[in-house]
PDB file of C-alpha atoms in Angstrom:
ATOM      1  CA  UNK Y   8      79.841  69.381 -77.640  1.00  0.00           C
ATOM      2  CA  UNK Y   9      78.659  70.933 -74.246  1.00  0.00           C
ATOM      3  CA  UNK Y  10      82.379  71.583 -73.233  1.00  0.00           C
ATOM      4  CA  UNK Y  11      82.424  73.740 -76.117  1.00  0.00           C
ATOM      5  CA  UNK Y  12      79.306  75.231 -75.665  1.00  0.00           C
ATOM      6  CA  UNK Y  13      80.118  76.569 -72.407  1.00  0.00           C
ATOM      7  CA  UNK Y  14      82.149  78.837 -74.283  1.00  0.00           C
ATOM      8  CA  UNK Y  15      79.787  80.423 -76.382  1.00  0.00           C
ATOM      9  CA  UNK Y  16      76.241  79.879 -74.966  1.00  0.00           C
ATOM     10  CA  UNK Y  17      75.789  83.265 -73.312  1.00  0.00           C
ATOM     11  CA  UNK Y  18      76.288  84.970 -77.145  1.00  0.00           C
ATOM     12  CA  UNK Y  19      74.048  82.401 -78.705  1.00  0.00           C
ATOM     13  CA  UNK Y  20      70.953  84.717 -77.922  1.00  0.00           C
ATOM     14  CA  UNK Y  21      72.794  87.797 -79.481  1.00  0.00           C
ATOM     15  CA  UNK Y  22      73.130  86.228 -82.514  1.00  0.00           C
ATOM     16  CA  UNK Y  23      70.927  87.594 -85.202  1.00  0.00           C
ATOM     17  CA  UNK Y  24      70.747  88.400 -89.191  1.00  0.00           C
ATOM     18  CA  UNK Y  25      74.669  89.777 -88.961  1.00  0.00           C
ATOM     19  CA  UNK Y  26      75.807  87.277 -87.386  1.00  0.00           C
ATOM     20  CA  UNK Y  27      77.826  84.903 -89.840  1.00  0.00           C
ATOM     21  CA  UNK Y  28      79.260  81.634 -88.407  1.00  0.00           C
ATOM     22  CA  UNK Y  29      82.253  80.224 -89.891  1.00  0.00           C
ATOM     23  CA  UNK Y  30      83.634  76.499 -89.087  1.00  0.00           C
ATOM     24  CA  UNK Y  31      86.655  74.423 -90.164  1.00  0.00           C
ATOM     25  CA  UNK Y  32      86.351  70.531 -89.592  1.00  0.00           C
ATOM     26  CA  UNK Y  33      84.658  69.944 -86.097  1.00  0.00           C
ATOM     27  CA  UNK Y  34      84.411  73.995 -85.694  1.00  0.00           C
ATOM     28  CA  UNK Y  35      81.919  73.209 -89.036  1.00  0.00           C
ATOM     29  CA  UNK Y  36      79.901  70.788 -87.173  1.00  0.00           C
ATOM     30  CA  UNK Y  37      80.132  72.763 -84.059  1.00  0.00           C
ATOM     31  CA  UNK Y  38      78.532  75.797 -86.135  1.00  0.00           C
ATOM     32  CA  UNK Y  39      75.685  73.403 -87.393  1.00  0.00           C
ATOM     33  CA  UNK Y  40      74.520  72.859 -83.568  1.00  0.00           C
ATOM     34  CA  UNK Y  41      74.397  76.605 -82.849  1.00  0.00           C
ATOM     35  CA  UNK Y  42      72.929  77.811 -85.590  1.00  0.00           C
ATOM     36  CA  UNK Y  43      69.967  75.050 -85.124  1.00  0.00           C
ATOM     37  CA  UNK Y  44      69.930  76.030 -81.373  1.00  0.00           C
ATOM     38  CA  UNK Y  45      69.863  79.595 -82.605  1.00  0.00           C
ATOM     39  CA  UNK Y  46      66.176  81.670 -81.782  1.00  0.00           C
ATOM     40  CA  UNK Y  47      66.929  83.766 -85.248  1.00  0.00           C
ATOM     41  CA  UNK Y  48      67.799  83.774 -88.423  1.00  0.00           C
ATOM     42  CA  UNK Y  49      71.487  84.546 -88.966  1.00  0.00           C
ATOM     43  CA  UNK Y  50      73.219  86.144 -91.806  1.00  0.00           C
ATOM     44  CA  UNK Y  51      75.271  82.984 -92.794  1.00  0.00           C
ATOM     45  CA  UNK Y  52      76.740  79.361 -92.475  1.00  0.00           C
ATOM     46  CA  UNK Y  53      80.134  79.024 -93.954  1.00  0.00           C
ATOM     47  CA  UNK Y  54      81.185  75.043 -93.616  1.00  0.00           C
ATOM     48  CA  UNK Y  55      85.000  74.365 -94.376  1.00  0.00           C
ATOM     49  CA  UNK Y  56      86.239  70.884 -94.830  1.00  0.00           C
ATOM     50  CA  UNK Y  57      83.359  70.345 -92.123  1.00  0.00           C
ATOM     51  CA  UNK Y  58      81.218  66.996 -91.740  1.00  0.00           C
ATOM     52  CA  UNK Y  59      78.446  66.215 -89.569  1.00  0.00           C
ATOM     53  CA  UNK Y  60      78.723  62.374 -89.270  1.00  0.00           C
ATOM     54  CA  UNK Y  61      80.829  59.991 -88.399  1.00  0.00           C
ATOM     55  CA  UNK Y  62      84.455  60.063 -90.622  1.00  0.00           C
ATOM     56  CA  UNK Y  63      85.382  56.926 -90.435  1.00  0.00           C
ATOM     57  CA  UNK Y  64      88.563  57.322 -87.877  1.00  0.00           C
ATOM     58  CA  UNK Y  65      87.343  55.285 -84.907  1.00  0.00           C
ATOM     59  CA  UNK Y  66      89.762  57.468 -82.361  1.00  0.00           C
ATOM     60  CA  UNK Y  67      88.041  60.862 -83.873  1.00  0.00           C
ATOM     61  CA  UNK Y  68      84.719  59.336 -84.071  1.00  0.00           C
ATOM     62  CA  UNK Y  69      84.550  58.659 -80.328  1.00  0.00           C
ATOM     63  CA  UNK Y  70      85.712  61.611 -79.361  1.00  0.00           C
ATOM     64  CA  UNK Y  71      83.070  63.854 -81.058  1.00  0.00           C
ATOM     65  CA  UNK Y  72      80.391  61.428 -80.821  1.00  0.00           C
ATOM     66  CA  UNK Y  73      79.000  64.040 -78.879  1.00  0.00           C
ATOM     67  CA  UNK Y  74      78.747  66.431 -81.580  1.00  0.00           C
ATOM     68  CA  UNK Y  75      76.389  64.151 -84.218  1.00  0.00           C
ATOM     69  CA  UNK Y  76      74.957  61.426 -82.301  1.00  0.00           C
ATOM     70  CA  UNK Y  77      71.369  62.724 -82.464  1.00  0.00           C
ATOM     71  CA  UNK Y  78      69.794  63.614 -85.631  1.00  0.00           C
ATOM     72  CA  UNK Y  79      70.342  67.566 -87.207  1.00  0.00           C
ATOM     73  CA  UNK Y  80      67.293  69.194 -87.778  1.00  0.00           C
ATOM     74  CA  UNK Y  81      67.928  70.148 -91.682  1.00  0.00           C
ATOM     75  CA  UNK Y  82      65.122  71.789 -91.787  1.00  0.00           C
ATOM     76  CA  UNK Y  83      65.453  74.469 -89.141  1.00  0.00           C
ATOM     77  CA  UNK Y  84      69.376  75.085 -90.560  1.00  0.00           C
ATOM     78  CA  UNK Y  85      68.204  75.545 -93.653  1.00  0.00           C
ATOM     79  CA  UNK Y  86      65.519  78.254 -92.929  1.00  0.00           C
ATOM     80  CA  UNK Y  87      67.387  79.895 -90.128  1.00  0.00           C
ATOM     81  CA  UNK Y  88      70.579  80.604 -92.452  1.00  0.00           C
ATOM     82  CA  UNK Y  89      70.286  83.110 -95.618  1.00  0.00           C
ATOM     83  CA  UNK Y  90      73.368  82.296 -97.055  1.00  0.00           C
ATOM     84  CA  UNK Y  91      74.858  78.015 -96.818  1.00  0.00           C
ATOM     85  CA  UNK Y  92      78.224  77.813 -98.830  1.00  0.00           C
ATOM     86  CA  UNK Y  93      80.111  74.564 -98.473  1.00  0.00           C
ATOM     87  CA  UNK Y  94      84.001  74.229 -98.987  1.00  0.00           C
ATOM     88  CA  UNK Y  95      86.385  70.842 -99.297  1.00  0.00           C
ATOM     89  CA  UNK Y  96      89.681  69.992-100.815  1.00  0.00           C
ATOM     90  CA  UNK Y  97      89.506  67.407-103.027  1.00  0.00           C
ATOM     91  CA  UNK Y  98      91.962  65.290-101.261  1.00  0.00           C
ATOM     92  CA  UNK Y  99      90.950  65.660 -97.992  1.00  0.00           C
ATOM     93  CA  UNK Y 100      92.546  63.430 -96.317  1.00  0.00           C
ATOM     94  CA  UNK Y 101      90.614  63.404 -93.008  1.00  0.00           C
ATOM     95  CA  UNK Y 102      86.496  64.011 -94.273  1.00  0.00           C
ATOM     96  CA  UNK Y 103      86.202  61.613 -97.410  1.00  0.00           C
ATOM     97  CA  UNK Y 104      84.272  63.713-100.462  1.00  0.00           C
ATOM     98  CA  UNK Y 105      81.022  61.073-100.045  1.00  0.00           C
ATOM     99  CA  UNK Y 106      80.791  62.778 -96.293  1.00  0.00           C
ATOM    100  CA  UNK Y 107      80.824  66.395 -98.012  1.00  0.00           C
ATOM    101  CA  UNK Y 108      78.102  64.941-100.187  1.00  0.00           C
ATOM    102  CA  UNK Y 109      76.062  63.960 -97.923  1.00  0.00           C
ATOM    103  CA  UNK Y 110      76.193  67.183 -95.941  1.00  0.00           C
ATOM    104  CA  UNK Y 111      75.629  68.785 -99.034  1.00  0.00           C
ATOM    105  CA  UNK Y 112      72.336  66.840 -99.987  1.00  0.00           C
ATOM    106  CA  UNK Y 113      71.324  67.830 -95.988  1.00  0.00           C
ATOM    107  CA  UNK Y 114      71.446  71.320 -96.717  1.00  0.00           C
ATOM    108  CA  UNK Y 115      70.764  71.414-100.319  1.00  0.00           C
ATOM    109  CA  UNK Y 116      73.598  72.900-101.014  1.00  0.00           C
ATOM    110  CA  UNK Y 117      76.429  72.893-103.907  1.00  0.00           C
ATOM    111  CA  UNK Y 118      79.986  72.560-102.912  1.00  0.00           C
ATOM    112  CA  UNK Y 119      82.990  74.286-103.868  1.00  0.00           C
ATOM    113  CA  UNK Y 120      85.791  71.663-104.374  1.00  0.00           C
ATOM    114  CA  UNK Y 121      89.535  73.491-104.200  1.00  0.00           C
ATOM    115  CA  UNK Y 122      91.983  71.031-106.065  1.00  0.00           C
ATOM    116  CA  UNK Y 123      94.377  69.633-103.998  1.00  0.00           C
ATOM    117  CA  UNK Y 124      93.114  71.371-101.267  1.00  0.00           C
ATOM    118  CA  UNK Y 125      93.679  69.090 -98.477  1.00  0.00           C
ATOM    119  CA  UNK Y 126      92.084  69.661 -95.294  1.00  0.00           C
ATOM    120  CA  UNK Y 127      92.446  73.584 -96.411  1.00  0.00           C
ATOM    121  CA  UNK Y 128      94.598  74.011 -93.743  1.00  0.00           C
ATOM    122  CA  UNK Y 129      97.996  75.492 -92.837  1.00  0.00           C
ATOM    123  CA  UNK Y 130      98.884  71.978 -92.932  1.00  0.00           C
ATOM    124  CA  UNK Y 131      97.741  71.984 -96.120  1.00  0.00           C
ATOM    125  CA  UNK Y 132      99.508  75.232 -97.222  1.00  0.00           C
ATOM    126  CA  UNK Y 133      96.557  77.332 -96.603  1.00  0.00           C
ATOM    127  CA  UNK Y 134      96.552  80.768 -94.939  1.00  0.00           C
ATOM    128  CA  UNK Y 135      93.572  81.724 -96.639  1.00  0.00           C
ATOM    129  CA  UNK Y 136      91.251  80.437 -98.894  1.00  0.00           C
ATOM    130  CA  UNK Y 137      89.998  83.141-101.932  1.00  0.00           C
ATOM    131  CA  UNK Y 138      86.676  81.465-102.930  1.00  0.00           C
ATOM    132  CA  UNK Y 139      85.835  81.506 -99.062  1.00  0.00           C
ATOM    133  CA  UNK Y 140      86.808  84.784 -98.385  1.00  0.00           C
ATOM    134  CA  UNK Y 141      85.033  85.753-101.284  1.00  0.00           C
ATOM    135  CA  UNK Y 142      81.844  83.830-100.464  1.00  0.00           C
ATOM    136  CA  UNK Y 143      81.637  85.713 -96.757  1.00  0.00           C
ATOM    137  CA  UNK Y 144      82.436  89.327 -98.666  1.00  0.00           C
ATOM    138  CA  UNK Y 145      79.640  88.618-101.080  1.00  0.00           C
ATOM    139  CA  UNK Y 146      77.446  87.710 -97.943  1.00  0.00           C
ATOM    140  CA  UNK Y 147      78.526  90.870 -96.043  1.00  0.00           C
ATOM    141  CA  UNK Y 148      77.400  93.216 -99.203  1.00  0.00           C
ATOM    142  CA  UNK Y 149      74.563  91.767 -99.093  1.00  0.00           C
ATOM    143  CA  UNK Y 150      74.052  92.826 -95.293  1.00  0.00           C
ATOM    144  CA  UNK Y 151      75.110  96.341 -96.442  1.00  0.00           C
ATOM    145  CA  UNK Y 152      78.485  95.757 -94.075  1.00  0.00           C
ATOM    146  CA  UNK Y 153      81.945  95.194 -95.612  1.00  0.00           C
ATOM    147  CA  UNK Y 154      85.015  93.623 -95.415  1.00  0.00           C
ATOM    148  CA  UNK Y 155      88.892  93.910 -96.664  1.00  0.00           C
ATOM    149  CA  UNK Y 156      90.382  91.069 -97.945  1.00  0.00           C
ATOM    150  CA  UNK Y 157      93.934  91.918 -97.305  1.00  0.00           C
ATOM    151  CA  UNK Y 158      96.614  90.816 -99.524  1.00  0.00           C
ATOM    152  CA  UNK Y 159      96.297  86.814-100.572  1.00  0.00           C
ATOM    153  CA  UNK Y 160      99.741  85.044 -99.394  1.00  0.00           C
ATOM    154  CA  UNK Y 161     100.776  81.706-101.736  1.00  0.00           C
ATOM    155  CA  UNK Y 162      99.076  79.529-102.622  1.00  0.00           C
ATOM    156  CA  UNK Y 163      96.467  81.409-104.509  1.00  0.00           C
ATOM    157  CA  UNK Y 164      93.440  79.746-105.033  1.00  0.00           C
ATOM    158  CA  UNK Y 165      90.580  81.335-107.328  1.00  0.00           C
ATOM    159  CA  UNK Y 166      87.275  80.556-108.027  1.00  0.00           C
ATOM    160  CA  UNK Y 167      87.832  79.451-111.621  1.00  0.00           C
ATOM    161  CA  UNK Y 168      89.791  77.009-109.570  1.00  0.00           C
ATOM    162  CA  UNK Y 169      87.292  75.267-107.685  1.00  0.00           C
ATOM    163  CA  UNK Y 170      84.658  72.415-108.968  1.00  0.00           C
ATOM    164  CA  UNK Y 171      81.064  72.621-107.586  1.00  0.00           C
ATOM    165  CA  UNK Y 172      78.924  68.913-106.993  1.00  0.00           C
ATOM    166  CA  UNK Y 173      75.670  70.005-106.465  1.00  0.00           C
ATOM    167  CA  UNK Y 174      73.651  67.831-104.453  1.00  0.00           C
ATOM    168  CA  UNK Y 175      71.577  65.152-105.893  1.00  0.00           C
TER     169      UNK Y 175
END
């Protein structure tokens, strides 16, 4: 964790309520830490295929220990984001759905489920992801800024295409 904070720590006190922070996987649990380090509010948290405790993979586990061995402050993510929107395949075949659940519980949060989704990944044939990109455009209008998204390449995923557990 404070290898890759290095790289980011001197924007960390720029950030502010335009700032949206997106993360895939560990880049997910990477964005929880800053955004609970964070003096403001930001715009938005966008978690893809992200956990934020161990995954069961003792190799991967070790390795970002670093990232989740002391207790999130739930709290203090869940006041200093506006928007929280949660993404996972569900065949992921690296962060089992019970993980996503239990992030999702953390931060109150629904999540959108893409069928067959994978790790949503170019691995997993993703380029993009529709319901995400939509998510972060909705988020942006509501800023009063705005984004293109450019021309969807296979496989299209919509939202009528995605499941949503809501926590419980």
């Amino acid at each position: 964790y404070e290898s890759w904070k290095v790289v980011i720590k001197n924007y960390i006190p720029t950030f502010n309520e335009e700032t949206i922070l997106i993360g895939h996987g560990t880049g997910g649990l990477f964005a929880l830490r800053l955004i609970e380090e964070s003096p403001k509010q930001l715009g938005g948290l966008f978690l893809v295929a992200t956990y934020a405790e161990a995954i069961g993979n003792v190799g991967y586990d070790r390795i970002n220990t670093t990232f989740f061995e002391h207790a999130f402050n739930w709290e203090i993510i869940k006041t200093r984001a506006l928007t929280i929107r949660i993404f996972t395949g569900d065949n992921d075949p690296f962060v089992p759905m019970g993980i996503t659940q239990n992030l999702s519980q953390h931060l109150s949060q629904s999540v959108e489920v893409i069928p067959d989704g994978g790790h949503l990944n170019k691995a997993a044939g993703f380029t993009q992801i529709v319901p995400v990109a939509q998510e972060i455009k909705e988020s942006l209008n509501n800023l009063d800024k705005s984004i293109q998204i450019e021309k969807i390449e296979e496989p299209v995923i919509t939202q009528t295409n995605t499941t949503t557990l809501n926590p419980s």
